[in-house]
Amino acid sequence: MTWPAAADRSGIGSTRLVLAATLVVPLLLLVAGCLSYRAAYRAATAAAQQAVAVAADNTTKVLDAHWLVAARIADLLGTMRDDRIRAAEKTLHDRMAQQIAAMPEVAAAWVIDRNGRELVSARVYPVNSALDQSGRDDFRALHDPAAAPFIWVLRARRLDDGEFAPYVTISLRRPARDGQFDGIIVVAVSGDYFASFYNALIDRDGYSAALARSDGVILERYPPAAGPPAPLLPDPLTVQAIAQEPQAGITANGTPFDGAGRIVAIKRVANYPVYVTFERSKASIFTAWLRSITGYAAIALPAALGLIAAGFFAYRHARRAQFALAQARKAFAGRAALEARLDRARRLEAVGLLAAGVAKELSDAVSKADNDRAAAMTRRLLALARYDALKPRPLDLNEVIVGLLELRWPSGDCIISEAGLQADLWPVRVDPDQFAAVLLNFAFHPVTAKDNRLIVETGNCPLGAGAVDRVPPGDYVGVVLETAGGDKGDGERPNLSSAQAFAAQSGGYCVVDGTRRAVRAKLYLPRYLATREGLHDRPPQDHHHEGGRLGVAA
């Protein structure tokens, strides 16, 4: 009883391995899920960087256009003194209105003097010169001669309905003749213009965009937050992103589960002291990822649980049946050995009958005077059935073909119905028996034999780049094998694997094409560049029935 016990332990061990494998499946699912989430996270960061680049380019174009409006107003005023500007207010108002007539997104444009009083406006006439605007951030900042154009976002009443609305302003310093501060020029763009673009760019949940100063203060957010406007404060993550990459970059904080985790991509708007930010919450990335894998999880998790249950069941069943299995193995061990020996004998008998049948068919297919060639043909057919290593040597392929031209069908016709052999064919280095076997594979196919239509052509083929698809340029010897005859079914085409394998093992290429009534294989074998010594030189024999019809020769 020693042998059954050992066999039983082996079976139990295999079942344990299966059970262990079932426990690995959930771990693999977990790893696959982690990799999938990482891919989703990378895709989200790439999308944020792409979106912020698009938004920055659009914002740059808008600010450039409205900076140009401010510059034209500056040119219009020149170095005029404030009293002259007030005296010509109506004329200047009209000309400034013309400047912005073709720009409906410009809500207003006006000039403030050095004391903070409004001088002239493109939208309002006459201006309220009693209104003190000296406390504006842009007015104070532009006292500095080195100050850049000042970008700001404010909320002011609309002229048409008096409701408060956001406006993006760009302000330029207006110098006097001596270079001293002489006031500012302000151009205000409707915040709705920016909102329409940014909201179209962030049409998915979890995304938001913003305009921020270089100190990280958020000037405007899209979509806007509900409720009254929040105080202008710096955003810590935006400050961090600007500090890391002053021109463009991305940073992140938190996790998908703390409610505050997010990624923020930033890009500076040309040379203006303002940034565009584009951000997405990590929770939204995680939620979108969960939605994407829900279908897979609904299938994979029950399958994994079922596999684990099946493993436990198989283990218990193996323990219960171990003695019975051991007895069965012992009882049938002798019978299995006898059946294996019988099976081997039957297979050897089948191989012998196959070889004998092939030899008989070849003997019947050729004349008595061709017995030697029939024997050679038998050897080549057997070579076709084997997978021995090739034995290549320098060779003139025409010689092998000419040898087969003498073999006949029982009707007396040649097995090759048409042959176009180029004289002075370049040598190749191949196994002659395997090449003959490829030809015989075509010749002895039932359809080819029935219709007696095997066409063989050879030719020298110097190929340039792109001359033949998937064949690199070089010097080749081309061989065309074509079967032609009656209508063929899909299952009646000659087996092309021998031709393709022969070409590949000989360092060449096989190109197959054809129609329902013909199959054509074109072999391109590399030209052998050594001398022709060792080749069986003989005068070229012209068996060219339809020379050049297939275009193999150069």
Short mmCIF file of C-alpha atoms in Angstrom, two decimals, residues 12 17 88 146 252 285 299-300 325 354 388 424 456 490 511:
data_model
loop_
_atom_site.label_atom_id
_atom_site.label_comp_id
_atom_site.label_asym_id
_atom_site.label_seq_id
_atom_site.Cartn_x
_atom_site.Cartn_y
_atom_site.Cartn_z
CA ILE A 12 -3.54 16.36 -2.56
CA LEU A 17 -1.50 24.28 -5.50
CA ALA A 88 -11.88 118.12 -25.60
CA ALA A 146 9.02 99.78 -13.81
CA ALA A 252 -0.90 67.92 -6.26
CA ILE A 285 -10.62 61.05 -10.74
CA ILE A 299 -17.71 39.93 -13.64
CA ALA A 300 -14.27 39.42 -12.10
CA LEU A 325 -7.99 7.14 -6.71
CA LEU A 354 1.54 6.35 -45.77
CA ASP A 388 15.39 18.20 -40.78
CA ASP A 424 22.22 32.59 -67.25
CA VAL A 456 6.97 27.53 -63.18
CA ASP A 490 -11.20 27.53 -50.07
CA VAL A 511 4.78 36.58 -51.67
#
